[in-house]
CSV table of N, CA, C and O in Angstrom, one decimal:
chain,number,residue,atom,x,y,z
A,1,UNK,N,-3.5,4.7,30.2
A,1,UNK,CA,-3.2,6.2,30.2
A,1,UNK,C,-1.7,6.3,30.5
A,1,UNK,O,-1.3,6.1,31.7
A,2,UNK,N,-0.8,6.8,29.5
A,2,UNK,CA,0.5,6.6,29.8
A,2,UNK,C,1.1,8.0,30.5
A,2,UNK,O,0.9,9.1,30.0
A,3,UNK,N,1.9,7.9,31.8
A,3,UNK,CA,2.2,8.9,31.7
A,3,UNK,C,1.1,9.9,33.2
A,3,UNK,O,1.1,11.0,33.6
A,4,UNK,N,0.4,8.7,33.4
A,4,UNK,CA,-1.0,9.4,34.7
A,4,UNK,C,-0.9,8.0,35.5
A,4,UNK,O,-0.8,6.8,35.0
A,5,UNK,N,-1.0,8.5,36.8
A,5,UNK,CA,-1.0,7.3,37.7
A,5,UNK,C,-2.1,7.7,38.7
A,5,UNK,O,-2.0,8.8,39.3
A,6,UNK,N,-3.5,6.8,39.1
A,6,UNK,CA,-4.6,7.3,39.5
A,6,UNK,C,-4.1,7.0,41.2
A,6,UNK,O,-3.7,5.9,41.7
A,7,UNK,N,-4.4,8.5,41.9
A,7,UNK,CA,-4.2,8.2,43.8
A,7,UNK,C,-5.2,8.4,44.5
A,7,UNK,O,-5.5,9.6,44.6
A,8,UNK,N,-5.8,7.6,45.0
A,8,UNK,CA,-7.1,7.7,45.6
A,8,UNK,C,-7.9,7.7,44.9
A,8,UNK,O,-8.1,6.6,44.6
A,9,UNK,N,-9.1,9.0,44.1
A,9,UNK,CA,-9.7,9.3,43.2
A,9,UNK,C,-9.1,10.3,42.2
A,9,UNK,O,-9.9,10.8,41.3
A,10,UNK,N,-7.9,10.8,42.1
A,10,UNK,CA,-7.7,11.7,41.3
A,10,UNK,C,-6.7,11.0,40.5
A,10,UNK,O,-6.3,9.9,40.9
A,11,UNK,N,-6.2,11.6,39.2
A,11,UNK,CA,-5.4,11.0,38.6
A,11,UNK,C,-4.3,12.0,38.7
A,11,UNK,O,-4.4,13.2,39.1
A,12,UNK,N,-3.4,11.7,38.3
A,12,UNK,CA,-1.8,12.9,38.7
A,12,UNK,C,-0.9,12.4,37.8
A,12,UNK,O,-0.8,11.1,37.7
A,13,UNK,N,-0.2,13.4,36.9
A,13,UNK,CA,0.7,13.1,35.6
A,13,UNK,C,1.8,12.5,36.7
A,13,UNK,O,1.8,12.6,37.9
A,14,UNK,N,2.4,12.0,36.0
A,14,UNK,CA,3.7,11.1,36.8
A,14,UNK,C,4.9,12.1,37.4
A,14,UNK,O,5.6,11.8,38.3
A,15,UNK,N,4.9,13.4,36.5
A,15,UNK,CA,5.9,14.2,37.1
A,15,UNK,C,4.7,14.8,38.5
A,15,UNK,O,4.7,14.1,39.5
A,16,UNK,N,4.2,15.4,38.5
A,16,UNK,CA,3.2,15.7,39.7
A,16,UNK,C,3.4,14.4,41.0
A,16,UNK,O,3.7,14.6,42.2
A,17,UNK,N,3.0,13.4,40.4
A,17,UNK,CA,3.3,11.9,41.7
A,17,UNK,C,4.4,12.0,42.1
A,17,UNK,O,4.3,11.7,43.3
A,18,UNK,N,5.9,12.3,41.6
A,18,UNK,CA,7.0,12.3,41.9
A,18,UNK,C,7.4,13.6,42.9
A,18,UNK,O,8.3,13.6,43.7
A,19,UNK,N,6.3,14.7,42.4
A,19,UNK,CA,6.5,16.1,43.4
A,19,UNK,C,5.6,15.7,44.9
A,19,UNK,O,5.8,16.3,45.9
A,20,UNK,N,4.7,14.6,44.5
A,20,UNK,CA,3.2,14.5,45.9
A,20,UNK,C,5.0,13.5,46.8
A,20,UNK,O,5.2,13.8,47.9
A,21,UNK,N,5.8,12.7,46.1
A,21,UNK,CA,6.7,11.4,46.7
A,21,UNK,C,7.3,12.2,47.9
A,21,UNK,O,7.2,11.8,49.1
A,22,UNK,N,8.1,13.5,47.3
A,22,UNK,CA,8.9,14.1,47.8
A,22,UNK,C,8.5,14.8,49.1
A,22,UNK,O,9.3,15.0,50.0
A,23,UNK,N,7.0,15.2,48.9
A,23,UNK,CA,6.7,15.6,50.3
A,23,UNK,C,6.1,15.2,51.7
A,23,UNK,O,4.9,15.1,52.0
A,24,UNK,N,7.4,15.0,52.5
A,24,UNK,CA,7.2,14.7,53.3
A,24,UNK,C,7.3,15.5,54.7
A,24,UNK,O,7.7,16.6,54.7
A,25,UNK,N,6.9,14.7,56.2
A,25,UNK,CA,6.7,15.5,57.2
A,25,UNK,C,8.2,15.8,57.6
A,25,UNK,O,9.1,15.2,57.1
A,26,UNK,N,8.3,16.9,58.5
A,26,UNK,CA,9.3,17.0,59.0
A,26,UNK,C,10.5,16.2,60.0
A,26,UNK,O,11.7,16.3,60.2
A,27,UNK,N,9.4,15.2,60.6
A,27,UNK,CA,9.6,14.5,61.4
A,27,UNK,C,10.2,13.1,60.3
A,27,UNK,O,11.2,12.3,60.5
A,28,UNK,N,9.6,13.1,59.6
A,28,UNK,CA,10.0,11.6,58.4
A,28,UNK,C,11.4,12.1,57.7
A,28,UNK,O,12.4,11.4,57.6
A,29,UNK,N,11.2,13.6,57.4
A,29,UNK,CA,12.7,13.9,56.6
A,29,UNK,C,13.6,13.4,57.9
A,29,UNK,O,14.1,12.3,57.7
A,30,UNK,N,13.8,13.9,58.8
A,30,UNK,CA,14.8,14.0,60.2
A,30,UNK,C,15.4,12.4,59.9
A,30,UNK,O,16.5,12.0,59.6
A,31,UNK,N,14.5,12.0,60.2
A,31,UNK,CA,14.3,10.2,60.3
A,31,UNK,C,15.0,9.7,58.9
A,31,UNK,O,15.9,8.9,59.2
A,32,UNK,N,15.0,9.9,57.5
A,32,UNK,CA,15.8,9.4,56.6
A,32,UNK,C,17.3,10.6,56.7
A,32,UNK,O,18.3,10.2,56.2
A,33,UNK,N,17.2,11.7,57.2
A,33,UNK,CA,18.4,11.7,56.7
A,33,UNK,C,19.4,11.3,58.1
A,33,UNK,O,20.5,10.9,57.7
A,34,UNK,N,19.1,11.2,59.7
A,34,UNK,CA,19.8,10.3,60.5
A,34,UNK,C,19.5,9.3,60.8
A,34,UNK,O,18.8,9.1,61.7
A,35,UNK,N,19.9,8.5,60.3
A,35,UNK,CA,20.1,6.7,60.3
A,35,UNK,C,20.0,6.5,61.3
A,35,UNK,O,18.9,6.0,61.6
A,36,UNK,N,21.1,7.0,62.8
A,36,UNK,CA,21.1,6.1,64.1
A,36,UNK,C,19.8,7.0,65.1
A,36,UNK,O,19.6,6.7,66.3
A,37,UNK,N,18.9,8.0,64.7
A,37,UNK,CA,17.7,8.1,65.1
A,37,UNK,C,17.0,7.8,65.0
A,37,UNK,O,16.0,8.1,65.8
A,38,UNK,N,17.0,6.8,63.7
A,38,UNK,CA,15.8,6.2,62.8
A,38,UNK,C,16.0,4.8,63.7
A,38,UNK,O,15.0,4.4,64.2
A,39,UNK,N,17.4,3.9,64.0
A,39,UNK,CA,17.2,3.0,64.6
A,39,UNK,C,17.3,2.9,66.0
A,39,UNK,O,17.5,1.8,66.5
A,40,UNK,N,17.0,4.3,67.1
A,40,UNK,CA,16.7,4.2,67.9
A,40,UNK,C,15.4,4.2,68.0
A,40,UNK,O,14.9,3.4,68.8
A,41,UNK,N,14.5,5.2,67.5
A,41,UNK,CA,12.8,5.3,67.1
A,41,UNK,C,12.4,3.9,67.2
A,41,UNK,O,11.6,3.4,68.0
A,42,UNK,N,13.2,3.2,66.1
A,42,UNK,CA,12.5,1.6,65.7
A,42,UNK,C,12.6,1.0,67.1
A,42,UNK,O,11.7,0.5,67.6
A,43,UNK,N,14.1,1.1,67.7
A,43,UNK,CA,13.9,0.5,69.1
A,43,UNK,C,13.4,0.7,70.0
A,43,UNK,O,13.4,-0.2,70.7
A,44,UNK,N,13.0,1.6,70.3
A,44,UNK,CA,11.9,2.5,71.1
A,44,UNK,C,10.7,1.8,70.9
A,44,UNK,O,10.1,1.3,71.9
A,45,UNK,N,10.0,1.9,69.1
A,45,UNK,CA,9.0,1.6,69.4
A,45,UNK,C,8.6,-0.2,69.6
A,45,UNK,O,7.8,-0.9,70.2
A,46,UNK,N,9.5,-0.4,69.0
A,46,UNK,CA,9.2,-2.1,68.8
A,46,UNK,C,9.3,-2.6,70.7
A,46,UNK,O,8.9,-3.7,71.2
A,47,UNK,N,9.8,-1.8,71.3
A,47,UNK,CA,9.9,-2.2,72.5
A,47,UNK,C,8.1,-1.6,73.6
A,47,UNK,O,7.5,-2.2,74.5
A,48,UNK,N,7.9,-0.1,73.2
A,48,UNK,CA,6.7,0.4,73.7
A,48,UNK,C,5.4,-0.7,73.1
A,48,UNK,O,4.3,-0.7,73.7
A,49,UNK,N,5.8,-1.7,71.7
A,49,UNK,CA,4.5,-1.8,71.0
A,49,UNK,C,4.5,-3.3,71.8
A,49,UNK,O,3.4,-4.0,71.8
A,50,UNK,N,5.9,-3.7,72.4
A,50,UNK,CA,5.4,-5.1,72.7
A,50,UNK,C,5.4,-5.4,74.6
A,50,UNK,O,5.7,-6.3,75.5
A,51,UNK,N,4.9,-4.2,74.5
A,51,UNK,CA,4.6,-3.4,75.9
A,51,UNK,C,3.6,-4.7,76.7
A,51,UNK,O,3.1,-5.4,75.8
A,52,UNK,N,3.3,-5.0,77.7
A,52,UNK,CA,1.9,-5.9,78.3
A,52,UNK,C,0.3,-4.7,77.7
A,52,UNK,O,-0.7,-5.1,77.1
A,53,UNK,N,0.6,-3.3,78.4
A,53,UNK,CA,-0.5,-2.8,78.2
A,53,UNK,C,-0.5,-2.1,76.3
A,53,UNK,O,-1.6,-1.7,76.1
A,54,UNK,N,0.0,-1.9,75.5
A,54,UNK,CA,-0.1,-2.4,74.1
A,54,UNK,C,-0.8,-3.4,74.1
A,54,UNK,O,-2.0,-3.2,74.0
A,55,UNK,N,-0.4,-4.6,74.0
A,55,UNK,CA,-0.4,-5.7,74.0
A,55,UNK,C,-2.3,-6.1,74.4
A,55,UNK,O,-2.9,-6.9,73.7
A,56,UNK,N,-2.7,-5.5,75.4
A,56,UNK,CA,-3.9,-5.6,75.7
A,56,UNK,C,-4.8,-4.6,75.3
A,56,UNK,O,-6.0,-4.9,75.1
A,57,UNK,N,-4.1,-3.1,75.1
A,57,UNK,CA,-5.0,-2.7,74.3
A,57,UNK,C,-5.2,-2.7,72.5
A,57,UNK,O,-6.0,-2.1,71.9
A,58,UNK,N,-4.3,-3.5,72.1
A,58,UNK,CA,-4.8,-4.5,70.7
A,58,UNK,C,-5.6,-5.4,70.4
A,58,UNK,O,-6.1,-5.6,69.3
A,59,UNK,N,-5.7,-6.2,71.7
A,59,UNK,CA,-6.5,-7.5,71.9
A,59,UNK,C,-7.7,-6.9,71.8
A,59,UNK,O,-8.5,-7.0,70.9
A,60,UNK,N,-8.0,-6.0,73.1
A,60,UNK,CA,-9.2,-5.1,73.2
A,60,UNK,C,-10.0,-4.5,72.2
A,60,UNK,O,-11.2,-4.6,72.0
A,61,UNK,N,-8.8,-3.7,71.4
A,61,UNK,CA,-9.7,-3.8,69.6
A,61,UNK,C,-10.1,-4.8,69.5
A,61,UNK,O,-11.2,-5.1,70.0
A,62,UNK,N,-9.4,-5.6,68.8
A,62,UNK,CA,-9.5,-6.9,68.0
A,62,UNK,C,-10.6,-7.6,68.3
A,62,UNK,O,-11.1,-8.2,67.4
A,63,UNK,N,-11.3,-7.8,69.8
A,63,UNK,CA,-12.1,-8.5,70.2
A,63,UNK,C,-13.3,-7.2,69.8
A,63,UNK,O,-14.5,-7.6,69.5
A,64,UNK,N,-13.0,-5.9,69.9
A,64,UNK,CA,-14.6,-5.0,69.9
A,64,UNK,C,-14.5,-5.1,68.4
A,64,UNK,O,-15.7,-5.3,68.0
A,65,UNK,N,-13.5,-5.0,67.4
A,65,UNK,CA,-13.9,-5.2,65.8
A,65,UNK,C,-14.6,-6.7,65.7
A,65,UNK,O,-15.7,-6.7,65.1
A,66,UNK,N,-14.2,-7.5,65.9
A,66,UNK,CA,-14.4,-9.0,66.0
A,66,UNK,C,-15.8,-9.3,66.0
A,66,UNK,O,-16.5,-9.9,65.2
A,67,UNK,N,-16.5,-8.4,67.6
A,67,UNK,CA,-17.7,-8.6,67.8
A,67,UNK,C,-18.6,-7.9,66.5
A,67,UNK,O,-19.4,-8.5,65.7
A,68,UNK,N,-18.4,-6.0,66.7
A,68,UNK,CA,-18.9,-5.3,65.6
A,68,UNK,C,-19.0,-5.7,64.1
A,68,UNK,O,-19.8,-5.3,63.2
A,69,UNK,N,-18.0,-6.7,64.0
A,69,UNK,CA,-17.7,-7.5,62.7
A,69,UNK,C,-19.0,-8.6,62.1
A,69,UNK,O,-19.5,-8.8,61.0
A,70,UNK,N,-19.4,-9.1,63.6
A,70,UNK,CA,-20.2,-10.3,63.2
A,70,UNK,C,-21.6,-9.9,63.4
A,70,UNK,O,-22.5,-10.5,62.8
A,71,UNK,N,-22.0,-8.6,64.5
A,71,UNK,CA,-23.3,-7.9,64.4
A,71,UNK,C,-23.6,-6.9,62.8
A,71,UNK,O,-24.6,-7.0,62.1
A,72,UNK,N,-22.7,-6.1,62.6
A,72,UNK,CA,-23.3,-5.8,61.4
A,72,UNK,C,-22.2,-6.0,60.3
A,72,UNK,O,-22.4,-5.3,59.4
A,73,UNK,N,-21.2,-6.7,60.2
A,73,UNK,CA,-20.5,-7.0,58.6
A,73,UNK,C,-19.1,-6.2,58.4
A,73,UNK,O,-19.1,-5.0,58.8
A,74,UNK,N,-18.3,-6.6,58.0
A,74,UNK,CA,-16.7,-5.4,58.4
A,74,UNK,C,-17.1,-5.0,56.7
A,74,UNK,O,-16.7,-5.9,56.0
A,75,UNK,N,-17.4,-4.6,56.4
A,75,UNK,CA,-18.0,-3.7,55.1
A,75,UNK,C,-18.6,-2.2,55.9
A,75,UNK,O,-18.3,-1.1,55.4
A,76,UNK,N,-19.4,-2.3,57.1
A,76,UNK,CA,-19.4,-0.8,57.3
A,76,UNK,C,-18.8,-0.4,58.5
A,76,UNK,O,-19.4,0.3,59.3
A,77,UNK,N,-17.6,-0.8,58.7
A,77,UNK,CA,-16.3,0.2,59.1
A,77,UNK,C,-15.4,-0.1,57.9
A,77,UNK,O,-14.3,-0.5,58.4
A,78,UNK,N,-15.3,-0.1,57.1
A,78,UNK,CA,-14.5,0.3,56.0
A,78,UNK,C,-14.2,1.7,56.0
A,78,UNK,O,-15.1,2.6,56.0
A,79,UNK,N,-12.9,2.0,56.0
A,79,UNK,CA,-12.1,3.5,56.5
A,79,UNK,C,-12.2,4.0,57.5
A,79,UNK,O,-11.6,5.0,57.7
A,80,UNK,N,-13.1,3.3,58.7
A,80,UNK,CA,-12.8,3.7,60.3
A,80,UNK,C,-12.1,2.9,60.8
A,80,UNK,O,-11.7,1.9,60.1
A,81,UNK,N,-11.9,3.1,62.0
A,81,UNK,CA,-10.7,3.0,63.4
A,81,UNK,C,-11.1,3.3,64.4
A,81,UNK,O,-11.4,4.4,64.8
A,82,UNK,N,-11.1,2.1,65.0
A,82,UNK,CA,-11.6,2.2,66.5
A,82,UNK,C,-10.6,2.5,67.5
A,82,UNK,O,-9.6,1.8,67.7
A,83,UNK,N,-11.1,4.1,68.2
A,83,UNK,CA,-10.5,4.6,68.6
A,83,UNK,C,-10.9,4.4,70.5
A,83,UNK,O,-11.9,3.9,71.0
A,84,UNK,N,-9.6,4.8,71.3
A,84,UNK,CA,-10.4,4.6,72.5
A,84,UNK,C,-10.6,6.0,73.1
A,84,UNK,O,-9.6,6.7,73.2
A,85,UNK,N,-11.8,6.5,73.4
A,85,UNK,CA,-12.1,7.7,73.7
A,85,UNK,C,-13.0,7.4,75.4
A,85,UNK,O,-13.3,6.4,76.0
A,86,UNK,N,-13.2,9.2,75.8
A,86,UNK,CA,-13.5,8.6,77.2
A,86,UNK,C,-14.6,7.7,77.4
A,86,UNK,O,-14.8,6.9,78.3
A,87,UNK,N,-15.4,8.1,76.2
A,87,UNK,CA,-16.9,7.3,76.2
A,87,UNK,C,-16.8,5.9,75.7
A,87,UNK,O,-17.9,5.3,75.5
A,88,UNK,N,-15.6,5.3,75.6
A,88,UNK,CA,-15.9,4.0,75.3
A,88,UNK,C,-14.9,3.9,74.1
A,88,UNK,O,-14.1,4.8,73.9
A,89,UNK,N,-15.3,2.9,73.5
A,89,UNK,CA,-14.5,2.4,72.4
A,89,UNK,C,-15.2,3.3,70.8
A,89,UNK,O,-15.7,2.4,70.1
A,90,UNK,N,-15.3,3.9,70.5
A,90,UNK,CA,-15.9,4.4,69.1
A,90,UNK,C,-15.0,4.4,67.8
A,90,UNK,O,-13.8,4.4,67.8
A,91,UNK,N,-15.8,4.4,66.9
A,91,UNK,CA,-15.4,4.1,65.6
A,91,UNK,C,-15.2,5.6,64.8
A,91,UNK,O,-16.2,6.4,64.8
A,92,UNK,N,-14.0,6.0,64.3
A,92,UNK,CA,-13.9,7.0,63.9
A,92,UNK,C,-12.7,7.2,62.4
A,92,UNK,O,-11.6,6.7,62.4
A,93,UNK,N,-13.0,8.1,61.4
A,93,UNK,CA,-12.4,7.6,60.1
A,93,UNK,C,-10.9,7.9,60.2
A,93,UNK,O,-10.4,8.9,60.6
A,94,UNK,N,-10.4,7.1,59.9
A,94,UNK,CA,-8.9,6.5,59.8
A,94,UNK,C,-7.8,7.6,59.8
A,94,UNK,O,-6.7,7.5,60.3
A,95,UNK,N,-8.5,9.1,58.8
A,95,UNK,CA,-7.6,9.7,59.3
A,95,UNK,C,-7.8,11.2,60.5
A,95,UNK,O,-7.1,12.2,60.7
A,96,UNK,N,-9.1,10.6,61.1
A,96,UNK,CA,-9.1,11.7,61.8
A,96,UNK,C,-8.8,10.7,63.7
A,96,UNK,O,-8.8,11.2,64.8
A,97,UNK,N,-8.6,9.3,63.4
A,97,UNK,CA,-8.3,8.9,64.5
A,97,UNK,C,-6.4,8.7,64.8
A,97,UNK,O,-5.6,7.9,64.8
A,98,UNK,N,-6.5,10.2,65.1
A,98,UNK,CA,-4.3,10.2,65.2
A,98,UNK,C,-4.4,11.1,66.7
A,98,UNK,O,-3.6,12.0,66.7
A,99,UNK,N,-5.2,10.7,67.8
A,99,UNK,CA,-5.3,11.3,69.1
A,99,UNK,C,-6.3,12.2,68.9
A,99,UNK,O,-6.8,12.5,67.9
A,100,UNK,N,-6.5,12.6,70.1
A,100,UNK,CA,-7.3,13.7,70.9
A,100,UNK,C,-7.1,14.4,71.5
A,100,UNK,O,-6.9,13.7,72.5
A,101,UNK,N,-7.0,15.8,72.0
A,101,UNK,CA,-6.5,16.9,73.0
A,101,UNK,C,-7.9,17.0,74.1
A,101,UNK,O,-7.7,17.8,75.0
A,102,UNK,N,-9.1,16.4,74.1
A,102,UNK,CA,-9.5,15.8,74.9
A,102,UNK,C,-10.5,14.4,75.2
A,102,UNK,O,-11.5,14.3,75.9
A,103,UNK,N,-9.7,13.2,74.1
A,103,UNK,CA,-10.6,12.0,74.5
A,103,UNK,C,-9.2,11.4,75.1
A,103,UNK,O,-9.4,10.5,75.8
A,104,UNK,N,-7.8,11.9,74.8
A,104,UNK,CA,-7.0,10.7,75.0
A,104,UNK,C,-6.0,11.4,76.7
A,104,UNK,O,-5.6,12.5,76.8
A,105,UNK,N,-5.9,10.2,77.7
A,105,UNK,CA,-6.0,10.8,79.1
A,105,UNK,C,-4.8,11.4,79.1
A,105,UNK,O,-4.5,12.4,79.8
A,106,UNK,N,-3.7,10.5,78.2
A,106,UNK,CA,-2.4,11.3,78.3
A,106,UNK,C,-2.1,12.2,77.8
A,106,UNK,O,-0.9,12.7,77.8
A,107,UNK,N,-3.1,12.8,77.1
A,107,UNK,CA,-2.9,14.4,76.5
A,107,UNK,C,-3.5,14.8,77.6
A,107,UNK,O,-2.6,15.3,78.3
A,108,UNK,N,-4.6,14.8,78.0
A,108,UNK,CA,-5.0,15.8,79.2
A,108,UNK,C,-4.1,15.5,80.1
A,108,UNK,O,-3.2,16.3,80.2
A,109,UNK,N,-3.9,14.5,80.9
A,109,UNK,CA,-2.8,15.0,81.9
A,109,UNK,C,-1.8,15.8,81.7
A,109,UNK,O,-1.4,16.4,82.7
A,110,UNK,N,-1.0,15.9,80.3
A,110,UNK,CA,-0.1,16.3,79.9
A,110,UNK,C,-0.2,17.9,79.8
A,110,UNK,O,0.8,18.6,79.7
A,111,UNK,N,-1.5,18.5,79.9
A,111,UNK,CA,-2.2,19.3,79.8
A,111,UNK,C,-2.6,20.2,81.4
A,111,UNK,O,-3.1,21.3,81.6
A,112,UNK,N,-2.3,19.3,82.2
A,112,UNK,CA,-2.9,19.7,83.6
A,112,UNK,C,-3.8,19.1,84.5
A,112,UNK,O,-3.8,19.0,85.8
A,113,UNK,N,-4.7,18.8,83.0
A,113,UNK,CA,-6.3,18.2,83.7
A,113,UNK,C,-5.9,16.6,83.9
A,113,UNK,O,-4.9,16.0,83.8
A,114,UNK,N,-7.5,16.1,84.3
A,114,UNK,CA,-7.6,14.7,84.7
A,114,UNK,C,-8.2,14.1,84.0
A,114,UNK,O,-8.3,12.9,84.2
């Protein structure tokens, strides 16, 4: 199909793909058009990500996917994300796991509460 490029399940003429390219968050525009905030972000995070407690709460996935993996098959978390909520570790779809305003503690504290 010349001219249609298929995204997800829909298909989109190529001029259309090129208008979906362009939009972006506000926070992403900021970030390409200043360079030396883009490479302080990178240093910021590469430094937060290789954090000790990072660091253990990846492992901590990795070992609860690992297990959930071998009890029922990594075929049914396909498009979830194991999220850490107050109740434990749960599995939730990829794009609704981007925080919580009340499972994640540093939003509530951030908020007042405990």
């Amino acid at each position: 199909m010349n001219g249609w490029r298929l995204i997800g399940y829909k298909f989109l003429y190529e001029t259309e793909y090129k208008e979906l390219k362009k939009m972006v968050s506000k926070s992403a525009k900021y970030y390409q058009e200043h360079p030396l905030a883009r490479k302080r972000k990178a240093m910021y995070d590469s430094k937060f990500e290789s954090s000790p407690s990072q660091k253990k709460k990846r492992r901590e996935l990795a070992k609860h996917n690992a297990a959930h993996d071998k009890k029922y098959g990594a075929a049914s978390r396909k498009g979830m994300d194991a999220s850490h909520t107050r109740s434990g570790i749960r599995y939730k779809p990829l794009s609704v796991n981007r925080g919580s305003k009340t499972d994640m503690a540093g939003d509530r504290r951030a908020r007042g509460g405990r």
